Amino acid sequence: MHPFEYVEATDPAAAIHAAGEGAQSVFFAGGTTLIDLMKLDVMTPAKLVDVNHLPFSSIEEQPDGILIGANVRNSDLAHHATIREQYPVLSEALLAGASAQLRNMASTGGNLLQRTRCTYFRDINSACNKRQPGSGCDAITGVNRMHAILGTSDYCIATHPSDMCVALVALDAVIHTQMHNGTKRQIPITEFYLLPGETPERETVLNRAELITHVHLPANPMARRSHYLKVRDRASYEFALASAAVALETKGQTITRASVALGGVGTVPWRSKEAEAALTGKPAERVTFEAAADAALAPAKPQHHNAFKIELAKRTLVLALEELMARSF
Ligand SMILES: Cc1cc2nc3c(=O)[nH]c(=O)nc-3n(C[C@H](O)[C@H](O)[C@H](O)COP(=O)(O)OP(=O)(O)OC[C@H]3O[C@@H](n4cnc5c(N)ncnc54)[C@H](O)[C@@H]3O)c2cc1C
Ligand code: SF4
C-alpha cells in the first residue's frame, strides 16, 4: 500500500475543496471498495477525504418521494420501514448484496461508485483499459464467464457489479450532487453511468471532486408492487450472474405499466425499455414475460465463456415477473 494523507471533512464545501486539491484525491465512505483496491495497488490515491461526518445520514420522507443521504448505510436503507413497504425492490436488492457486515459499512454514495469485479482490473499485472487506458483488455481473450453481454465495447466488457443500482434504475432514482463552486446537480440515474465505448476509465458523468449528497426516489405507486431476483453461484456473499428488478401496474389481468432493469449482464445497471414495451398492454402471463425477456436480451453479445448468461438472464426475468404476480397486494 502506498502512503496517503487522510483528511476528515466537517462540511460539504470543505470536503469538495480537499478532494479538488491534487489529481490523486478521493472521497472515502465505508471503504469496502476503496481500501480493497488500495491494498491491491489498483487505486493509489494520495489523499483520502473522509465524508462520513457530513450531514447526509438521514432518510427523509417528502411529499414527492424519499430523500436518502449519501452516507446512509446499505443495511439501514434495506430495513427502513417505508423502503420495505413502498419500494420492496430496493430493500430486496440491498439484502441480496455482499454480507451483513459489509452492508453495515457500505454507504449509498459508495455503492453507486463501486468498481467492477473484473479479475483483470483487480490484477495490476494484467492489461486493462479501465485501470490503465490504452493497455488493452485481457478479459476479451481471457476467462470471461462473469463478464457483460449488454453494453460492451471492443475496449471493455466488465460488468457493473451493484445490486442496489439495478433497483434504483428500475425506480428512476435521481442522484443529487454538489460541486466545487457550490453548484448542485440532479442527475437521473439512467443518465449517470457511461457505457465503456473507447473510454472505459470514465464510468459516470461526475466531474472530479463532485460529491454525491443524496439519492431521491420519486413517489411511484407502482413501486409498491416490485421485486428483485438475483441468481449467483452461491446463496450469499457473491455477485450476480444475472438479476432482475421489476415493477408492474395492472388493470385486471392487463399490464398497464412496467419497469424492468437487469443486473449481472450489463456494463452499466441495465434498463430495458424493450422489455417494458413488450409487457405494456399485454396479459400478465408467462408467454408475455417470455416475449419481454426475448426483447430484453435481443441486443446481447456474448463472449467465449458467458453465452449461458443470455438464457440465464431471460429465465431470471421471467421468474422475477412470475414471483411478483404471485404476491398478493
Ligand atoms: C467481499 C465483497 C462482496 C461484495 N458483494 C456485493 C454484492 O453482492 N452486491 C453488491 O452490490 N455489492 C457488493 N459488494 C460491494 C459493496 O456493496 C461496495 O463495496 C459498497 O457499496 C461501497 O460502499 P462504501 O461506502 O464502502 O464505498 P467506498 O469504498 O468508501 O467508496 C467507493 C467509491 O465511491 C466514492 N465515494 C464514496 N462516497 C462518495 C460520495 N458521497 N460522493 C462521491 N464519491 C463517493 C469513493 O471515492 C470510491 O471511489 C461487495 C464488496 C465486497 C468487499
Ligand atoms: S473487461 Fe474492462 S475492466 Fe476488465 S480487463 Fe477489460 S478493460 Fe479492464
Tab-separated table of C-alpha atoms and ligand atoms in Angstrom:
chain	number	residue	atom	x	y	z
A	1	MET	CA	0.000	0.000	0.000
A	2	HIS	CA	1.258	3.498	-0.830
A	3	PRO	CA	1.415	6.267	1.800
A	4	PHE	CA	-1.545	8.643	1.707
A	5	GLU	CA	-2.859	11.714	3.506
A	6	TYR	CA	-6.105	11.407	5.470
A	7	VAL	CA	-8.484	14.373	5.868
A	8	GLU	CA	-11.696	14.296	7.906
A	9	ALA	CA	-14.164	16.701	6.278
A	10	THR	CA	-16.639	18.508	8.502
A	11	ASP	CA	-18.805	20.184	5.868
A	12	PRO	CA	-19.551	19.501	2.180
A	13	ALA	CA	-17.691	22.561	0.847
A	14	ALA	CA	-14.553	21.598	2.782
A	15	ALA	CA	-14.797	18.025	1.514
A	16	ILE	CA	-15.119	19.150	-2.104
A	17	HIS	CA	-12.267	21.641	-1.668
A	18	ALA	CA	-9.991	18.990	-0.142
A	19	ALA	CA	-10.819	16.465	-2.863
A	20	GLY	CA	-10.224	19.078	-5.564
A	21	GLU	CA	-6.640	19.655	-4.465
A	22	GLY	CA	-4.358	17.367	-6.460
A	23	ALA	CA	-5.436	14.834	-9.056
A	24	GLN	CA	-4.966	11.891	-6.683
A	25	SER	CA	-7.555	12.791	-4.014
A	26	VAL	CA	-10.681	10.692	-3.463
A	27	PHE	CA	-13.697	10.616	-1.138
A	28	PHE	CA	-13.790	7.852	1.431
A	29	ALA	CA	-17.078	6.493	2.874
A	30	GLY	CA	-17.381	2.867	4.089
A	31	GLY	CA	-14.091	1.965	2.405
A	32	THR	CA	-15.301	-1.500	1.359
A	33	THR	CA	-14.398	-0.885	-2.287
A	34	LEU	CA	-11.690	1.719	-1.895
A	35	ILE	CA	-9.494	0.086	0.757
A	36	ASP	CA	-9.685	-3.270	-1.063
A	37	LEU	CA	-8.418	-1.655	-4.251
A	38	MET	CA	-5.723	0.310	-2.416
A	39	LYS	CA	-4.392	-2.919	-0.904
A	40	LEU	CA	-4.194	-4.356	-4.427
A	41	ASP	CA	-2.462	-1.182	-5.739
A	42	VAL	CA	-5.311	-0.798	-8.246
A	43	MET	CA	-6.174	2.582	-6.737
A	44	THR	CA	-3.296	4.615	-5.323
A	45	PRO	CA	-4.787	7.895	-4.043
A	46	ALA	CA	-2.502	10.423	-2.420
A	47	LYS	CA	-5.324	11.750	-0.227
A	48	LEU	CA	-8.481	10.268	1.297
A	49	VAL	CA	-11.196	12.753	2.174
A	50	ASP	CA	-13.408	11.130	4.788
A	51	VAL	CA	-17.057	12.105	4.147
A	52	ASN	CA	-18.558	10.063	6.982
A	53	HIS	CA	-19.148	13.097	9.216
A	54	LEU	CA	-21.074	15.087	6.613
A	55	PRO	CA	-24.783	15.570	7.332
A	56	PHE	CA	-26.039	13.014	4.823
A	57	SER	CA	-27.138	10.159	7.078
A	58	SER	CA	-30.905	10.516	7.103
A	59	ILE	CA	-33.799	9.034	5.148
A	60	GLU	CA	-36.441	11.764	4.738
A	61	GLU	CA	-39.990	11.113	3.598
A	62	GLN	CA	-41.119	14.021	1.421
A	63	PRO	CA	-44.370	14.728	-0.472
A	64	ASP	CA	-42.737	13.815	-3.801
A	65	GLY	CA	-40.764	10.789	-2.644
A	66	ILE	CA	-37.892	9.817	-0.377
A	67	LEU	CA	-34.556	11.574	0.017
A	68	ILE	CA	-31.746	9.230	1.015
A	69	GLY	CA	-28.493	10.704	2.333
A	70	ALA	CA	-25.299	9.514	0.638
A	71	ASN	CA	-23.957	8.260	3.980
A	72	VAL	CA	-26.981	6.069	4.770
A	73	ARG	CA	-25.645	2.552	5.260
A	74	ASN	CA	-26.968	-0.203	2.993
A	75	SER	CA	-28.348	-2.154	5.984
A	76	ASP	CA	-30.223	0.872	7.369
A	77	LEU	CA	-31.751	1.569	3.971
A	78	ALA	CA	-32.739	-2.061	3.418
A	79	HIS	CA	-34.512	-2.290	6.779
A	80	HIS	CA	-36.231	1.118	6.692
A	81	ALA	CA	-39.990	0.520	7.085
A	82	THR	CA	-41.070	2.794	4.209
A	83	ILE	CA	-38.473	1.370	1.836
A	84	ARG	CA	-39.620	-2.168	2.663
A	85	GLU	CA	-43.282	-1.290	2.151
A	86	GLN	CA	-43.214	1.174	-0.722
A	87	TYR	CA	-40.026	0.199	-2.584
A	88	PRO	CA	-39.542	-3.529	-1.822
A	89	VAL	CA	-37.350	-3.982	-4.897
A	90	LEU	CA	-34.720	-1.728	-3.300
A	91	SER	CA	-34.798	-3.451	0.083
A	92	GLU	CA	-34.532	-6.868	-1.600
A	93	ALA	CA	-31.660	-5.774	-3.851
A	94	LEU	CA	-29.690	-4.391	-0.915
A	95	LEU	CA	-30.213	-7.534	1.146
A	96	ALA	CA	-29.072	-9.664	-1.801
A	97	GLY	CA	-25.711	-7.855	-1.816
A	98	ALA	CA	-22.463	-8.751	-0.065
A	99	SER	CA	-22.786	-9.825	3.604
A	100	ALA	CA	-24.408	-8.348	6.710
A	101	GLN	CA	-21.069	-6.946	7.917
A	102	LEU	CA	-20.333	-5.310	4.565
A	103	ARG	CA	-23.847	-3.857	4.341
A	104	ASN	CA	-23.323	-2.248	7.747
A	105	MET	CA	-20.284	-0.400	6.360
A	106	ALA	CA	-21.292	0.219	2.746
A	107	SER	CA	-22.835	3.625	2.039
A	108	THR	CA	-25.397	4.672	-0.549
A	109	GLY	CA	-22.904	7.015	-2.273
A	110	GLY	CA	-20.112	4.422	-2.227
A	111	ASN	CA	-22.370	1.707	-3.600
A	112	LEU	CA	-23.204	3.911	-6.600
A	113	LEU	CA	-19.473	4.229	-7.327
A	114	GLN	CA	-18.249	0.728	-6.510
A	115	ARG	CA	-15.842	-0.572	-9.147
A	116	THR	CA	-16.136	-3.645	-11.335
A	117	ARG	CA	-15.120	-7.078	-10.006
A	118	CYS	CA	-13.355	-7.968	-13.302
A	119	THR	CA	-10.378	-10.036	-12.122
A	120	TYR	CA	-8.074	-8.448	-14.696
A	121	PHE	CA	-8.994	-4.968	-13.446
A	122	ARG	CA	-8.071	-6.111	-9.929
A	123	ASP	CA	-4.708	-7.583	-11.022
A	124	ILE	CA	-2.129	-4.889	-11.792
A	125	ASN	CA	-0.115	-7.332	-13.914
A	126	SER	CA	-2.952	-7.682	-16.444
A	127	ALA	CA	-3.778	-5.431	-19.385
A	128	CYS	CA	-6.849	-3.366	-18.565
A	129	ASN	CA	-8.108	-0.315	-20.437
A	130	LYS	CA	-10.205	0.723	-17.464
A	131	ARG	CA	-7.305	0.737	-14.987
A	132	GLN	CA	-4.664	1.847	-17.485
A	133	PRO	CA	-6.171	3.427	-20.615
A	134	GLY	CA	-4.672	2.095	-23.848
A	135	SER	CA	-3.138	-1.035	-22.283
A	136	GLY	CA	-5.654	-3.469	-23.795
A	137	CYS	CA	-8.221	-5.817	-22.293
A	138	ASP	CA	-7.121	-9.250	-21.110
A	139	ALA	CA	-10.725	-10.220	-20.343
A	140	ILE	CA	-11.757	-10.253	-24.005
A	141	THR	CA	-9.361	-13.123	-24.756
A	142	GLY	CA	-9.279	-14.471	-21.210
A	143	VAL	CA	-11.681	-16.047	-18.754
A	144	ASN	CA	-14.845	-14.004	-19.142
A	145	ARG	CA	-17.599	-16.110	-17.593
A	146	MET	CA	-18.627	-13.292	-15.204
A	147	HIS	CA	-18.450	-10.521	-17.800
A	148	ALA	CA	-21.113	-8.450	-19.520
A	149	ILE	CA	-23.216	-9.302	-22.567
A	150	LEU	CA	-25.017	-5.944	-22.877
A	151	GLY	CA	-23.383	-2.558	-23.490
A	152	THR	CA	-19.898	-3.953	-24.135
A	153	SER	CA	-17.273	-2.468	-26.453
A	154	ASP	CA	-14.003	-3.649	-28.005
A	155	TYR	CA	-12.274	-1.827	-25.150
A	156	CYS	CA	-14.079	-3.245	-22.103
A	157	ILE	CA	-16.619	-5.949	-21.255
A	158	ALA	CA	-16.681	-5.519	-17.472
A	159	THR	CA	-19.960	-5.984	-15.639
A	160	HIS	CA	-21.328	-3.336	-13.313
A	161	PRO	CA	-21.430	-5.220	-10.005
A	162	SER	CA	-24.055	-3.419	-7.919
A	163	ASP	CA	-27.416	-4.874	-6.899
A	164	MET	CA	-28.700	-1.638	-5.329
A	165	CYS	CA	-28.154	0.333	-8.541
A	166	VAL	CA	-30.265	-2.096	-10.603
A	167	ALA	CA	-33.206	-1.422	-8.297
A	168	LEU	CA	-32.513	2.333	-8.392
A	169	VAL	CA	-32.595	2.246	-12.195
A	170	ALA	CA	-35.972	0.473	-12.148
A	171	LEU	CA	-37.226	3.128	-9.704
A	172	ASP	CA	-35.989	6.120	-11.784
A	173	ALA	CA	-33.884	7.403	-8.894
A	174	VAL	CA	-32.210	10.812	-9.172
A	175	ILE	CA	-28.698	11.453	-7.854
A	176	HIS	CA	-28.040	14.786	-6.144
A	177	THR	CA	-24.512	16.170	-6.200
A	178	GLN	CA	-22.539	19.240	-5.205
A	179	MET	CA	-19.517	20.689	-6.995
A	180	HIS	CA	-16.525	22.941	-6.313
A	181	ASN	CA	-18.266	26.281	-6.895
A	182	GLY	CA	-21.297	25.281	-4.792
A	183	THR	CA	-23.299	24.280	-7.863
A	184	LYS	CA	-25.715	21.443	-7.275
A	185	ARG	CA	-26.892	18.936	-9.867
A	186	GLN	CA	-29.706	16.396	-10.036
A	187	ILE	CA	-28.815	13.541	-12.381
A	188	PRO	CA	-31.351	10.840	-13.351
A	189	ILE	CA	-29.644	7.515	-12.671
A	190	THR	CA	-30.383	6.411	-16.237
A	191	GLU	CA	-28.035	9.227	-17.351
A	192	PHE	CA	-25.472	8.769	-14.565
A	193	TYR	CA	-23.467	5.783	-15.877
A	194	LEU	CA	-21.470	5.838	-19.113
A	195	LEU	CA	-21.133	2.895	-21.478
A	196	PRO	CA	-17.462	1.886	-21.825
A	197	GLY	CA	-17.093	2.797	-25.525
A	198	GLU	CA	-13.461	3.754	-26.165
A	199	THR	CA	-13.023	5.278	-22.698
A	200	PRO	CA	-13.917	2.643	-20.080
A	201	GLU	CA	-11.937	4.561	-17.450
A	202	ARG	CA	-14.810	7.119	-17.426
A	203	GLU	CA	-17.624	5.340	-15.623
A	204	THR	CA	-20.029	8.159	-14.736
A	205	VAL	CA	-20.858	11.741	-15.708
A	206	LEU	CA	-19.432	13.032	-12.411
A	207	ASN	CA	-16.744	15.690	-12.532
A	208	ARG	CA	-13.646	15.436	-10.384
A	209	ALA	CA	-14.347	16.166	-6.700
A	210	GLU	CA	-18.103	16.181	-7.332
A	211	LEU	CA	-19.714	14.961	-4.138
A	212	ILE	CA	-22.822	12.761	-4.080
A	213	THR	CA	-25.053	14.179	-1.355
A	214	HIS	CA	-28.362	12.315	-1.771
A	215	VAL	CA	-30.388	9.905	-3.846
A	216	HIS	CA	-34.037	10.796	-4.462
A	217	LEU	CA	-36.659	8.114	-5.031
A	218	PRO	CA	-39.665	9.662	-6.789
A	219	ALA	CA	-43.091	8.818	-5.359
A	220	ASN	CA	-44.376	5.992	-7.529
A	221	PRO	CA	-47.397	3.825	-6.645
A	222	MET	CA	-46.115	1.104	-8.996
A	223	ALA	CA	-43.008	0.699	-6.799
A	224	ARG	CA	-45.103	-0.990	-4.111
A	225	ARG	CA	-45.522	-3.877	-6.497
A	226	SER	CA	-41.861	-4.502	-7.219
A	227	HIS	CA	-39.361	-7.316	-6.775
A	228	TYR	CA	-35.638	-8.119	-7.118
A	229	LEU	CA	-34.386	-11.558	-8.045
A	230	LYS	CA	-30.673	-12.389	-8.086
A	231	VAL	CA	-29.060	-15.555	-9.462
A	232	ARG	CA	-25.481	-16.322	-8.412
A	233	ASP	CA	-23.022	-19.148	-7.890
A	234	ARG	CA	-23.747	-19.376	-4.148
A	235	ALA	CA	-26.539	-18.074	-1.960
A	236	SER	CA	-24.602	-15.361	-0.100
A	237	TYR	CA	-21.525	-13.172	-0.407
A	238	GLU	CA	-21.490	-13.422	-4.197
A	239	PHE	CA	-22.086	-11.079	-7.123
A	240	ALA	CA	-24.911	-11.650	-9.616
A	241	LEU	CA	-24.570	-13.793	-12.708
A	242	ALA	CA	-27.941	-12.321	-13.637
A	243	SER	CA	-30.548	-10.335	-11.751
A	244	ALA	CA	-33.821	-8.579	-12.473
A	245	ALA	CA	-35.559	-5.620	-10.819
A	246	VAL	CA	-39.202	-5.448	-11.882
A	247	ALA	CA	-42.253	-3.334	-11.078
A	248	LEU	CA	-45.710	-3.720	-12.584
A	249	GLU	CA	-49.040	-1.923	-12.638
A	250	THR	CA	-52.044	-3.973	-13.810
A	251	LYS	CA	-55.711	-3.436	-14.533
A	252	GLY	CA	-57.492	-6.750	-14.284
A	253	GLN	CA	-55.114	-9.155	-15.977
A	254	THR	CA	-53.627	-6.499	-18.276
A	255	ILE	CA	-50.263	-4.850	-17.596
A	256	THR	CA	-50.707	-1.080	-17.849
A	257	ARG	CA	-47.172	-0.024	-16.853
A	258	ALA	CA	-43.886	-1.845	-16.321
A	259	SER	CA	-40.367	-1.103	-15.197
A	260	VAL	CA	-37.540	-3.558	-15.889
A	261	ALA	CA	-33.823	-3.411	-15.090
A	262	LEU	CA	-31.197	-6.152	-15.302
A	263	GLY	CA	-28.020	-6.737	-13.309
A	264	GLY	CA	-25.003	-9.016	-13.741
A	265	VAL	CA	-25.223	-8.794	-17.524
A	266	GLY	CA	-24.611	-5.125	-18.396
A	267	THR	CA	-21.609	-2.828	-18.345
A	268	VAL	CA	-23.971	-0.437	-16.538
A	269	PRO	CA	-27.094	-1.220	-14.466
A	270	TRP	CA	-29.292	-2.076	-17.443
A	271	ARG	CA	-32.724	-0.554	-18.034
A	272	SER	CA	-34.712	-2.488	-20.629
A	273	LYS	CA	-37.217	-0.235	-22.361
A	274	GLU	CA	-37.633	-3.088	-24.879
A	275	ALA	CA	-38.926	-5.419	-22.170
A	276	GLU	CA	-41.186	-2.695	-20.787
A	277	ALA	CA	-42.727	-2.132	-24.237
A	278	ALA	CA	-43.247	-5.889	-24.666
A	279	LEU	CA	-45.099	-6.062	-21.324
A	280	THR	CA	-47.285	-2.976	-21.548
A	281	GLY	CA	-50.855	-3.591	-22.729
A	282	LYS	CA	-50.390	-7.361	-22.646
A	283	PRO	CA	-51.899	-10.011	-20.340
A	284	ALA	CA	-49.795	-10.723	-17.251
A	285	GLU	CA	-48.925	-14.299	-18.162
A	286	ARG	CA	-45.887	-16.413	-18.920
A	287	VAL	CA	-45.986	-16.014	-22.695
A	288	THR	CA	-45.859	-12.216	-22.275
A	289	PHE	CA	-42.999	-12.481	-19.799
A	290	GLU	CA	-41.037	-14.694	-22.205
A	291	ALA	CA	-41.570	-12.193	-25.031
A	292	ALA	CA	-40.303	-9.419	-22.747
A	293	ALA	CA	-37.226	-11.489	-21.839
A	294	ASP	CA	-36.502	-12.159	-25.530
A	295	ALA	CA	-36.792	-8.423	-26.230
A	296	ALA	CA	-34.503	-7.516	-23.309
A	297	LEU	CA	-31.748	-9.889	-24.384
A	298	ALA	CA	-32.037	-9.337	-28.156
A	299	PRO	CA	-29.039	-6.939	-28.203
A	300	ALA	CA	-26.853	-9.312	-26.132
A	301	LYS	CA	-23.336	-10.024	-27.408
A	302	PRO	CA	-21.774	-12.998	-25.623
A	303	GLN	CA	-18.054	-13.630	-25.089
A	304	HIS	CA	-16.295	-17.007	-25.213
A	305	HIS	CA	-17.335	-18.184	-21.723
A	306	ASN	CA	-20.582	-16.368	-20.953
A	307	ALA	CA	-23.138	-17.228	-23.671
A	308	PHE	CA	-25.064	-19.069	-20.923
A	309	LYS	CA	-25.932	-15.668	-19.449
A	310	ILE	CA	-28.390	-14.944	-22.256
A	311	GLU	CA	-30.683	-17.822	-21.318
A	312	LEU	CA	-29.999	-17.334	-17.604
A	313	ALA	CA	-30.971	-13.650	-17.737
A	314	LYS	CA	-34.143	-14.475	-19.684
A	315	ARG	CA	-35.192	-17.085	-17.132
A	316	THR	CA	-34.321	-14.739	-14.267
A	317	LEU	CA	-36.561	-12.021	-15.696
A	318	VAL	CA	-39.458	-14.420	-16.372
A	319	LEU	CA	-39.220	-15.859	-12.852
A	320	ALA	CA	-38.997	-12.389	-11.272
A	321	LEU	CA	-42.210	-11.378	-13.068
A	322	GLU	CA	-43.964	-14.621	-12.116
A	323	GLU	CA	-42.936	-14.261	-8.473
A	324	LEU	CA	-44.150	-10.677	-8.461
A	325	MET	CA	-47.549	-11.626	-9.900
A	326	ALA	CA	-47.900	-14.442	-7.372
A	327	ARG	CA	-47.725	-11.949	-4.489
A	328	SER	CA	-50.958	-10.524	-3.114
A	329	PHE	CA	-51.294	-6.737	-2.978
B	1	LIG	C1	-16.437	-9.209	-0.448
B	1	LIG	C2	-17.396	-8.223	-1.039
B	1	LIG	C3	-18.590	-8.687	-1.574
B	1	LIG	C4	-19.489	-7.774	-2.124
B	1	LIG	N1	-20.663	-8.231	-2.681
B	1	LIG	C5	-21.518	-7.347	-3.256
B	1	LIG	C6	-22.731	-7.789	-3.860
B	1	LIG	O1	-23.057	-8.976	-3.872
B	1	LIG	N2	-23.542	-6.854	-4.418
B	1	LIG	C7	-23.230	-5.519	-4.417
B	1	LIG	O2	-23.994	-4.722	-4.929
B	1	LIG	N3	-22.084	-5.078	-3.865
B	1	LIG	C8	-21.235	-5.955	-3.276
B	1	LIG	N4	-20.071	-5.501	-2.730
B	1	LIG	C9	-19.693	-4.104	-2.918
B	1	LIG	C10	-20.173	-3.196	-1.830
B	1	LIG	O3	-21.577	-3.046	-1.942
B	1	LIG	C11	-19.470	-1.857	-2.054
B	1	LIG	O4	-18.100	-2.068	-1.763
B	1	LIG	C12	-20.029	-0.753	-1.206
B	1	LIG	O5	-21.372	-0.494	-1.511
B	1	LIG	C13	-19.209	0.521	-1.414
B	1	LIG	O6	-19.619	1.490	-0.469
B	1	LIG	P1	-18.562	2.170	0.502
B	1	LIG	O7	-19.298	3.182	1.294
B	1	LIG	O8	-17.786	1.149	1.275
B	1	LIG	O9	-17.640	2.882	-0.587
B	1	LIG	P2	-16.107	3.322	-0.530
B	1	LIG	O10	-15.247	2.121	-0.682
B	1	LIG	O11	-15.839	4.217	0.622
B	1	LIG	O12	-16.062	4.204	-1.850
B	1	LIG	C14	-16.313	3.642	-3.127
B	1	LIG	C15	-16.123	4.738	-4.167
B	1	LIG	O13	-17.137	5.724	-4.018
B	1	LIG	C16	-16.547	7.012	-3.841
B	1	LIG	N5	-17.458	7.733	-2.928
B	1	LIG	C17	-17.890	7.291	-1.707
B	1	LIG	N6	-18.784	8.172	-1.211
B	1	LIG	C18	-18.909	9.181	-2.120
B	1	LIG	C19	-19.696	10.376	-2.165
B	1	LIG	N7	-20.540	10.731	-1.199
B	1	LIG	N8	-19.570	11.168	-3.258
B	1	LIG	C20	-18.738	10.838	-4.273
B	1	LIG	N9	-17.951	9.724	-4.258
B	1	LIG	C21	-18.053	8.901	-3.204
B	1	LIG	C22	-15.148	6.755	-3.320
B	1	LIG	O14	-14.256	7.786	-3.652
B	1	LIG	C23	-14.800	5.457	-4.024
B	1	LIG	O15	-14.283	5.707	-5.310
B	1	LIG	C24	-19.174	-6.380	-2.134
B	1	LIG	C25	-17.982	-5.926	-1.572
B	1	LIG	C26	-17.093	-6.835	-1.023
B	1	LIG	C27	-15.816	-6.319	-0.437
B	2	SF4	S1	-13.129	-6.005	-19.138
B	2	SF4	FE1	-12.747	-3.849	-18.680
B	2	SF4	S2	-12.119	-3.903	-16.551
B	2	SF4	FE2	-11.853	-5.998	-17.328
B	2	SF4	S3	-9.749	-6.127	-18.158
B	2	SF4	FE3	-11.061	-5.499	-19.824
B	2	SF4	S4	-10.886	-3.256	-19.800
B	2	SF4	FE4	-10.254	-3.980	-17.781
